[in-house]
């Protein structure tokens, strides 16, 4: 089997789950599509551009499949994930190229689907589940020996933002039992993984209801000034409890999480306290804003105003001094005026994010926007607005990063820099890329001998220059997470 992943980090994790299922069924894995018996594409449907990439890839695979058939070597092609869920009929009928289609909740069924495909029939399972979390399947890491890993803690989303296809392709929110998550994180720690990112569409609404004694817990409070289209659900162990437990497993393992929703950071949030207190929980938060205009936010059904969002940002920065912030923005949403766009520009300037993910709006079928709103911002206007947002973001991110020049940053080494074999690359606590020379350095343990930093090591780097996306610096020493925290 040859697996190819498109889209978000959730899809990386889905690939690992699918591979775990197939490996158990006797499949071996190849990195060469030319020698595969089965090619599976794990797909994304969030934007039209993502789907177009899959159609283009299928056109290339059509040639490979025809060549293999002429040689008497059948090739099975499968579409997995969100696009399979959204476009099942079209995928199966378009040029009859695809043999199997499996939605995000159907990976356990892959061996059966492939067996049906072996007989020459097309096979599909796109049933969405109310309880599938793959809790008993430990994903097989795609990059063996890697220093970082993603751990899925929940699936689906209940927020029903008007632009978003996710509730329709991944179903309703359901959380994985904490015991299963802790087991996976311990396994990763034993394998030498030094950074884990807890993944979910809306991680801070996590609610593990698998243990009876916690079923009567009160429903959570929303952040001040925030609302939601669904009623808060009582019962279960919450995200703060999970974060507390995960961070205790290995003091030398960094913990990140994405993506939270701004509404789920109430004033008394123990999540923010934990980030501030624990040396191995990264001082970095993803706070997706999507727009800086209250009017557009209402049309998006985000459940907050511009003012409420900015108040939350102030609160976060008070709780976690030096926090690194990232965000998502959509340019050219339905009905967005030039004044709305300028409101987003001013929000980018006011908050000054370290990392940003910015996209032009792409209308998706099934969403509320598709049924209720007009995609009335011309493509050229969307493009111009997106370019303006990106330019402003980069300008402000460069300023934020320049403030780090002269400071020492703790960096987790990931490997050689892509641009130079004589440099190493890693990320700091704020998830910003740091480049530094691959040179001998001292070890902070004080053993006297010079060492060379390896992937998985923590090093201190003094920042000498900064851009909007990268820090550059000089290597000071090799250290540990705990020792670095004690020196702060």
Coordinates of C-alpha atoms in Angstrom, one line a residue:
X1 CA 0.0 0.0 0.0
X2 CA 1.1 3.5 -0.8
X3 CA -0.4 6.3 1.3
X4 CA -0.5 10.0 0.3
X5 CA -1.8 12.7 2.6
X6 CA -3.4 16.1 1.8
X7 CA -4.7 18.9 4.0
X8 CA -4.5 19.4 7.8
X9 CA -2.8 17.7 10.7
X10 CA -5.9 15.7 11.3
X11 CA -5.4 14.0 8.0
X12 CA -1.8 13.1 8.9
X13 CA -3.3 11.4 12.0
X14 CA -6.0 9.7 9.9
X15 CA -3.2 8.3 7.6
X16 CA -1.5 6.8 10.6
X17 CA -4.8 5.2 11.8
X18 CA -5.5 3.8 8.3
X19 CA -2.0 2.4 8.1
X20 CA -2.3 0.8 11.6
X21 CA -5.5 -1.0 10.4
X22 CA -3.9 -2.2 7.1
X23 CA -0.7 -3.2 8.7
X24 CA -2.6 -5.4 11.2
X25 CA -4.4 -7.0 8.1
X26 CA -1.0 -8.0 6.6
X27 CA -0.3 -5.1 4.3
X28 CA 3.3 -3.8 3.9
X29 CA 4.0 -0.2 3.0
X30 CA 5.9 1.3 0.1
X31 CA 7.2 4.8 -0.6
X32 CA 7.1 4.2 -4.3
X33 CA 3.6 4.4 -6.0
X34 CA 5.0 2.5 -8.9
X35 CA 5.3 -0.7 -6.9
X36 CA 2.1 -0.4 -4.9
X37 CA -0.9 -2.7 -5.3
X38 CA -3.1 -0.2 -3.5
X39 CA -2.8 3.6 -3.6
X40 CA -4.8 5.5 -1.0
X41 CA -5.2 9.3 -1.0
X42 CA -6.2 10.8 2.4
X43 CA -8.1 13.9 1.3
X44 CA -9.2 17.4 2.4
X45 CA -12.4 19.2 1.5
X46 CA -12.0 22.5 3.4
X47 CA -11.3 24.6 0.2
X48 CA -12.0 24.1 -3.5
X49 CA -8.2 24.3 -4.2
X50 CA -7.6 21.3 -1.9
X51 CA -10.1 19.2 -3.9
X52 CA -8.7 20.3 -7.2
X53 CA -5.3 19.0 -6.2
X54 CA -6.9 15.5 -5.7
X55 CA -8.6 15.5 -9.1
X56 CA -5.3 16.5 -10.7
X57 CA -3.6 13.7 -8.8
X58 CA -6.2 11.2 -10.0
X59 CA -5.6 12.2 -13.6
X60 CA -1.9 11.3 -13.2
X61 CA -2.8 8.0 -11.5
X62 CA -5.2 7.1 -14.3
X63 CA -2.2 6.8 -16.6
X64 CA -0.3 4.6 -14.1
X65 CA -3.4 2.4 -13.6
X66 CA -3.9 1.9 -17.4
X67 CA -0.2 1.0 -17.7
X68 CA -0.4 -1.5 -14.9
X69 CA -3.6 -3.1 -16.3
X70 CA -1.8 -3.7 -19.7
X71 CA 1.0 -5.5 -17.8
X72 CA -1.6 -7.7 -16.0
X73 CA -0.8 -6.1 -12.6
X74 CA -4.1 -4.6 -11.2
X75 CA -3.8 -1.4 -9.2
X76 CA -6.5 -0.4 -6.7
X77 CA -7.1 3.3 -6.0
X78 CA -8.9 4.6 -2.9
X79 CA -10.1 8.1 -1.8
X80 CA -10.2 8.4 2.0
X81 CA -11.3 11.2 4.4
X82 CA -13.3 14.4 3.9
X83 CA -13.5 14.5 0.1
X84 CA -14.7 10.9 0.2
X85 CA -17.5 11.9 2.6
X86 CA -18.5 15.0 0.5
X87 CA -18.3 13.7 -3.0
X88 CA -18.9 9.9 -2.8
X89 CA -21.1 9.6 -5.9
X90 CA -19.0 11.9 -8.1
X91 CA -15.8 10.1 -7.1
X92 CA -17.2 6.7 -7.9
X93 CA -18.7 7.6 -11.2
X94 CA -16.2 10.0 -12.6
X95 CA -14.2 8.0 -15.2
X96 CA -14.6 4.8 -13.0
X97 CA -11.0 5.3 -11.8
X98 CA -11.5 5.0 -8.0
X99 CA -12.1 1.5 -6.6
X100 CA -12.8 2.3 -2.9
X101 CA -14.2 5.4 -1.0
X102 CA -13.9 5.5 2.8
X103 CA -15.0 8.4 5.0
X104 CA -13.2 9.5 8.1
X105 CA -15.2 7.1 10.3
X106 CA -14.8 4.1 8.1
X107 CA -11.0 3.2 8.3
X108 CA -11.7 0.0 10.3
X109 CA -13.6 -1.2 7.2
X110 CA -10.6 -0.7 4.8
X111 CA -9.7 -4.5 4.7
X112 CA -13.3 -5.4 3.7
X113 CA -13.5 -2.6 1.1
X114 CA -10.3 -3.6 -0.5
X115 CA -11.4 -7.3 -0.5
X116 CA -14.5 -6.2 -2.4
X117 CA -12.4 -4.1 -4.8
X118 CA -10.2 -7.2 -5.5
X119 CA -13.3 -8.8 -7.0
X120 CA -13.6 -6.0 -9.5
X121 CA -16.4 -4.1 -7.8
X122 CA -16.3 -0.5 -6.5
X123 CA -16.8 -0.3 -2.7
X124 CA -17.8 2.6 -0.4
X125 CA -18.4 3.3 3.3
X126 CA -19.0 7.0 4.2
X127 CA -21.2 6.4 7.2
X128 CA -20.5 9.1 9.9
X129 CA -20.5 7.8 13.4
X130 CA -21.7 9.4 16.7
X131 CA -19.1 7.5 18.7
X132 CA -16.1 6.4 16.6
X133 CA -12.9 7.7 18.0
X134 CA -10.5 4.9 17.1
X135 CA -9.6 4.8 20.8
X136 CA -8.3 1.2 20.6
X137 CA -6.2 1.7 17.5
X138 CA -2.7 3.1 18.3
X139 CA -1.7 5.0 15.1
X140 CA 1.6 3.9 13.5
X141 CA 3.8 6.9 13.2
X142 CA 4.5 7.8 9.5
X143 CA 7.9 9.2 10.2
X144 CA 9.7 6.5 12.4
X145 CA 12.3 8.1 14.6
X146 CA 10.7 11.5 14.4
X147 CA 11.0 14.1 17.2
X148 CA 7.4 15.3 16.9
X149 CA 4.0 13.6 16.7
X150 CA 0.3 14.4 16.5
X151 CA -2.2 12.7 18.8
X152 CA -5.9 12.9 18.0
X153 CA -8.1 13.6 21.1
X154 CA -11.5 14.1 19.4
X155 CA -13.2 14.0 16.1
X156 CA -15.9 16.1 14.5
X157 CA -17.3 19.6 15.3
X158 CA -20.5 21.0 16.7
X159 CA -19.9 24.7 16.1
X160 CA -21.6 24.9 12.7
X161 CA -19.8 28.1 11.5
X162 CA -21.6 29.1 8.4
X163 CA -18.6 28.8 6.1
X164 CA -17.3 25.4 7.3
X165 CA -17.8 22.0 5.8
X166 CA -16.2 20.1 8.7
X167 CA -19.4 19.1 10.6
X168 CA -20.7 17.6 7.4
X169 CA -17.5 15.7 6.5
X170 CA -16.3 14.7 10.0
X171 CA -19.6 14.6 11.8
X172 CA -20.5 15.6 15.4
X173 CA -18.0 16.1 18.2
X174 CA -17.0 13.0 20.2
X175 CA -14.0 12.8 22.5
X176 CA -11.6 9.9 22.9
X177 CA -11.3 8.4 26.4
X178 CA -8.4 10.0 28.3
X179 CA -6.9 6.6 29.2
X180 CA -6.5 5.8 25.5
X181 CA -4.8 9.2 24.9
X182 CA -2.4 8.8 27.8
X183 CA -1.5 5.3 26.6
X184 CA -0.5 6.7 23.2
X185 CA 1.5 9.6 24.6
X186 CA 3.4 7.2 26.9
X187 CA 4.2 5.0 23.9
X188 CA 5.5 8.1 22.0
X189 CA 7.6 9.1 25.0
X190 CA 9.1 5.6 25.1
X191 CA 9.9 5.9 21.4
X192 CA 11.9 9.2 22.1
X193 CA 9.3 11.6 20.7
X194 CA 10.0 15.0 22.3
X195 CA 6.9 17.0 21.2
X196 CA 3.3 16.0 21.0
X197 CA 0.5 18.1 19.5
X198 CA -3.0 17.2 20.8
X199 CA -5.3 17.4 17.8
X200 CA -9.0 18.1 17.3
X201 CA -11.3 20.4 15.4
X202 CA -12.2 22.1 18.7
X203 CA -9.9 20.7 21.4
X204 CA -10.9 22.8 24.3
X205 CA -14.5 21.6 24.2
X206 CA -13.1 18.1 24.8
X207 CA -15.5 16.0 27.0
X208 CA -14.6 12.4 27.9
X209 CA -17.8 10.7 29.1
X210 CA -16.4 7.2 29.3
X211 CA -16.0 7.2 33.1
X212 CA -19.3 7.0 35.0
X213 CA -18.2 9.0 38.1
X214 CA -17.8 12.1 36.0
X215 CA -21.1 12.0 34.2
X216 CA -22.8 14.5 36.5
X217 CA -20.1 17.3 36.2
X218 CA -21.6 20.7 35.4
X219 CA -21.6 22.1 31.9
X220 CA -18.6 24.5 31.2
X221 CA -18.9 28.3 31.1
X222 CA -18.1 30.1 27.9
X223 CA -15.7 33.0 27.7
X224 CA -17.2 36.4 28.5
X225 CA -18.9 37.9 25.5
X226 CA -19.1 34.6 23.6
X227 CA -22.1 32.5 22.6
X228 CA -22.7 29.2 20.7
X229 CA -25.5 27.8 18.5
X230 CA -25.7 24.6 20.6
X231 CA -26.4 24.0 24.3
X232 CA -23.3 23.3 26.4
X233 CA -23.3 19.6 27.4
X234 CA -22.8 18.6 31.1
X235 CA -20.8 15.7 32.3
X236 CA -17.4 14.3 31.5
X237 CA -13.7 15.0 32.1
X238 CA -12.7 18.3 30.4
X239 CA -9.7 19.5 28.4
X240 CA -7.9 21.0 31.4
X241 CA -7.9 17.6 33.1
X242 CA -6.5 16.0 30.0
X243 CA -3.8 18.7 29.5
X244 CA -2.8 18.3 33.2
X245 CA -2.4 14.5 32.8
X246 CA -0.6 14.6 29.5
X247 CA 1.9 17.1 30.7
X248 CA 2.8 14.9 33.7
X249 CA 3.9 11.9 31.5
X250 CA 7.3 13.1 30.5
X251 CA 8.8 16.4 31.8
X252 CA 11.1 16.4 28.8
X253 CA 8.3 16.3 26.2
X254 CA 6.8 19.5 25.0
X255 CA 3.0 19.6 24.7
X256 CA 1.0 21.7 22.2
X257 CA -2.6 21.6 21.1
X258 CA -4.7 22.8 18.1
X259 CA -7.2 23.9 17.2
X260 CA -9.1 25.5 20.1
X261 CA -12.1 27.8 19.8
X262 CA -12.0 31.2 21.4
X263 CA -15.3 30.7 23.1
X264 CA -13.9 27.9 25.3
X265 CA -11.4 30.0 27.2
X266 CA -13.5 31.3 30.1
X267 CA -12.1 33.8 32.6
X268 CA -11.5 31.1 35.3
X269 CA -9.9 28.9 32.7
X270 CA -7.5 26.4 34.4
X271 CA -6.2 25.7 30.8
X272 CA -4.5 29.1 30.7
X273 CA -3.2 28.6 34.3
X274 CA -1.7 25.2 33.3
X275 CA 0.0 26.7 30.3
X276 CA 1.5 29.4 32.5
X277 CA 2.6 27.0 35.2
X278 CA 3.9 23.9 33.4
X279 CA 7.3 24.2 31.8
X280 CA 6.6 21.6 29.2
X281 CA 3.3 23.1 27.9
X282 CA 4.2 25.5 25.2
X283 CA 3.4 29.2 25.7
X284 CA 1.7 29.3 22.4
X285 CA -2.0 29.6 21.5
X286 CA -3.9 29.3 18.3
X287 CA -6.9 31.8 18.5
X288 CA -8.7 31.6 15.2
X289 CA -10.3 35.0 14.5
X290 CA -11.5 34.5 10.9
X291 CA -12.4 38.2 10.6
X292 CA -11.9 41.5 12.4
X293 CA -15.4 42.7 11.5
X294 CA -18.2 42.1 14.0
X295 CA -20.8 42.2 11.2
X296 CA -18.9 39.5 9.2
X297 CA -18.3 37.4 12.4
X298 CA -22.1 37.4 12.9
X299 CA -22.6 36.2 9.3
X300 CA -20.0 33.5 9.9
X301 CA -21.8 32.4 13.2
X302 CA -18.6 32.6 15.2
X303 CA -20.4 33.6 18.4
X304 CA -18.3 36.7 19.3
X305 CA -17.8 40.3 18.5
X306 CA -14.5 41.9 17.6
X307 CA -14.4 43.5 21.0
X308 CA -15.0 40.2 22.8
X309 CA -12.2 38.6 20.8
X310 CA -9.7 41.5 21.7
X311 CA -10.7 41.3 25.3
X312 CA -9.9 37.5 25.3
X313 CA -6.5 38.3 23.7
X314 CA -5.7 40.8 26.5
X315 CA -6.8 38.2 29.1
X316 CA -4.6 35.5 27.5
X317 CA -1.6 37.9 27.5
X318 CA -2.1 38.8 31.1
X319 CA -2.3 35.1 32.1
X320 CA 0.6 33.9 29.9
X321 CA 3.3 36.6 29.6
X322 CA 5.3 36.3 26.4
X323 CA 2.7 34.0 24.8
X324 CA 3.0 33.4 21.0
X325 CA -0.3 33.8 19.2
X326 CA -1.4 32.3 15.8
X327 CA -4.7 32.7 14.0
X328 CA -6.8 31.9 10.9
X329 CA -8.4 34.5 8.6
X330 CA -10.7 34.3 5.7
X331 CA -10.6 37.0 3.0
X332 CA -13.7 37.9 1.0
X333 CA -16.5 36.1 2.9
X334 CA -20.1 36.6 1.8
X335 CA -21.1 40.2 2.0
X336 CA -17.7 41.5 3.1
X337 CA -17.3 45.2 2.3
X338 CA -14.1 47.2 2.0
X339 CA -14.8 48.6 5.5
X340 CA -15.1 45.0 6.9
X341 CA -11.8 44.1 5.2
X342 CA -10.1 47.1 6.8
X343 CA -11.4 46.0 10.2
X344 CA -9.5 42.7 9.7
X345 CA -6.4 44.6 8.6
X346 CA -6.6 46.7 11.8
X347 CA -7.1 43.5 14.0
X348 CA -3.9 42.0 12.5
X349 CA -2.1 45.2 13.4
X350 CA -3.5 45.4 16.9
X351 CA -2.9 41.8 17.9
X352 CA 0.4 41.3 16.0
X353 CA 0.3 37.5 15.6
X354 CA 3.5 35.4 15.4
X355 CA 2.0 32.9 13.0
X356 CA -1.0 33.2 10.6
X357 CA -3.0 31.0 8.2
X358 CA -4.8 33.2 5.6
X359 CA -7.1 32.1 2.8
X360 CA -9.6 33.5 0.3
X361 CA -13.1 32.4 0.9
X362 CA -14.2 29.2 -0.9
X363 CA -18.0 28.4 -0.9
X364 CA -18.7 24.8 0.1
X365 CA -21.9 22.9 -0.6
X366 CA -24.0 21.8 2.4
X367 CA -22.8 24.7 4.6
X368 CA -25.2 27.4 5.9
X369 CA -23.5 30.0 3.8
X370 CA -24.2 27.9 0.7
X371 CA -27.9 27.8 1.5
X372 CA -28.4 31.3 3.1
X373 CA -25.8 33.7 1.7
X374 CA -24.4 35.0 -1.6
X375 CA -20.8 34.4 -2.5
X376 CA -20.8 38.0 -3.8
X377 CA -17.2 39.2 -3.4
X378 CA -15.5 38.9 -6.9
X379 CA -12.5 36.6 -7.2
X380 CA -10.1 39.5 -8.1
X381 CA -11.3 41.4 -5.0
X382 CA -10.8 38.3 -2.8
X383 CA -7.3 37.9 -4.2
X384 CA -6.4 41.5 -3.6
X385 CA -7.7 41.5 0.0
X386 CA -5.9 38.2 0.8
X387 CA -2.7 39.7 -0.5
X388 CA -3.2 42.8 1.6
X389 CA -3.9 40.7 4.7
X390 CA -0.8 38.5 4.1
X391 CA 1.4 41.6 3.6
X392 CA 0.1 43.2 6.9
X393 CA 0.5 39.9 8.8
X394 CA 4.1 39.5 7.6
X395 CA 4.9 43.1 8.5
X396 CA 3.6 42.7 12.1
X397 CA 5.0 39.2 12.5
X398 CA 8.4 40.5 11.5
X399 CA 8.1 43.2 14.2
X400 CA 7.0 40.6 16.8
X401 CA 9.9 38.3 15.9
X402 CA 12.4 41.2 15.8
X403 CA 11.6 41.8 19.5
X404 CA 13.3 38.4 20.2
X405 CA 16.7 39.5 18.7
X406 CA 19.3 39.4 21.4
X407 CA 17.3 36.9 23.5
X408 CA 18.1 33.2 24.1
X409 CA 15.5 30.8 22.8
X410 CA 15.0 27.2 23.8
X411 CA 14.8 25.2 20.5
X412 CA 13.9 21.6 19.9
X413 CA 16.2 20.4 17.1
X414 CA 14.3 18.8 14.2
X415 CA 17.0 18.2 11.7
X416 CA 19.1 19.9 9.0
X417 CA 18.0 23.1 7.5
X418 CA 16.4 22.7 4.0
X419 CA 18.6 25.5 2.6
X420 CA 22.0 24.6 4.0
X421 CA 23.6 21.4 5.1
X422 CA 25.8 23.3 7.5
X423 CA 22.8 24.6 9.5
X424 CA 20.2 22.9 11.8
X425 CA 16.6 23.8 12.1
X426 CA 14.1 23.6 15.0
X427 CA 11.3 25.4 16.6
X428 CA 11.1 27.5 19.8
X429 CA 8.4 27.4 22.4
X430 CA 6.3 29.8 20.3
X431 CA 6.4 27.4 17.3
X432 CA 8.6 29.7 15.3
X433 CA 11.3 28.2 13.0
X434 CA 14.8 28.8 14.3
X435 CA 17.9 28.3 12.1
X436 CA 21.4 28.0 13.6
X437 CA 24.9 26.6 12.7
X438 CA 25.5 22.8 13.0
X439 CA 28.5 23.3 15.2
X440 CA 30.1 21.7 18.3
X441 CA 28.8 23.2 21.5
X442 CA 28.9 22.8 25.3
X443 CA 26.5 20.7 27.2
X444 CA 24.7 22.6 30.0
X445 CA 25.2 19.5 32.3
X446 CA 28.8 20.7 32.6
X447 CA 30.6 17.5 31.5
X448 CA 33.2 19.6 29.7
X449 CA 33.2 17.7 26.4
X450 CA 31.9 19.4 23.3
X451 CA 28.8 17.8 21.6
X452 CA 27.0 18.1 18.3
X453 CA 23.2 18.7 18.5
X454 CA 21.0 15.9 17.2
X455 CA 17.4 15.8 16.3
X456 CA 15.4 15.5 19.5
X457 CA 17.9 17.6 21.5
X458 CA 17.0 20.9 23.2
X459 CA 19.5 23.7 22.6
X460 CA 19.7 27.3 23.6
X461 CA 20.1 29.7 20.7
X462 CA 20.8 33.4 20.9
X463 CA 18.7 35.1 18.2
X464 CA 20.8 37.4 16.0
X465 CA 18.2 38.2 13.2
X466 CA 14.5 37.7 12.5
X467 CA 12.0 37.8 9.6
X468 CA 8.3 37.3 9.5
X469 CA 8.6 33.5 9.5
X470 CA 12.1 32.6 10.8
X471 CA 14.6 33.4 13.5
X472 CA 18.4 33.0 13.0
X473 CA 20.9 32.7 15.8
X474 CA 24.1 31.3 17.3
X475 CA 24.2 28.1 19.3
X476 CA 25.0 28.6 23.0
X477 CA 24.7 25.1 24.5
X478 CA 22.8 21.8 24.6
X479 CA 20.4 21.6 27.5
X480 CA 17.1 20.0 28.8
X481 CA 13.6 21.3 29.1
X482 CA 13.7 21.0 32.9
X483 CA 17.1 22.7 33.2
X484 CA 16.1 25.5 30.9
X485 CA 12.9 26.1 32.9
X486 CA 14.8 26.2 36.2
X487 CA 17.1 28.9 34.8
X488 CA 14.3 31.3 33.8

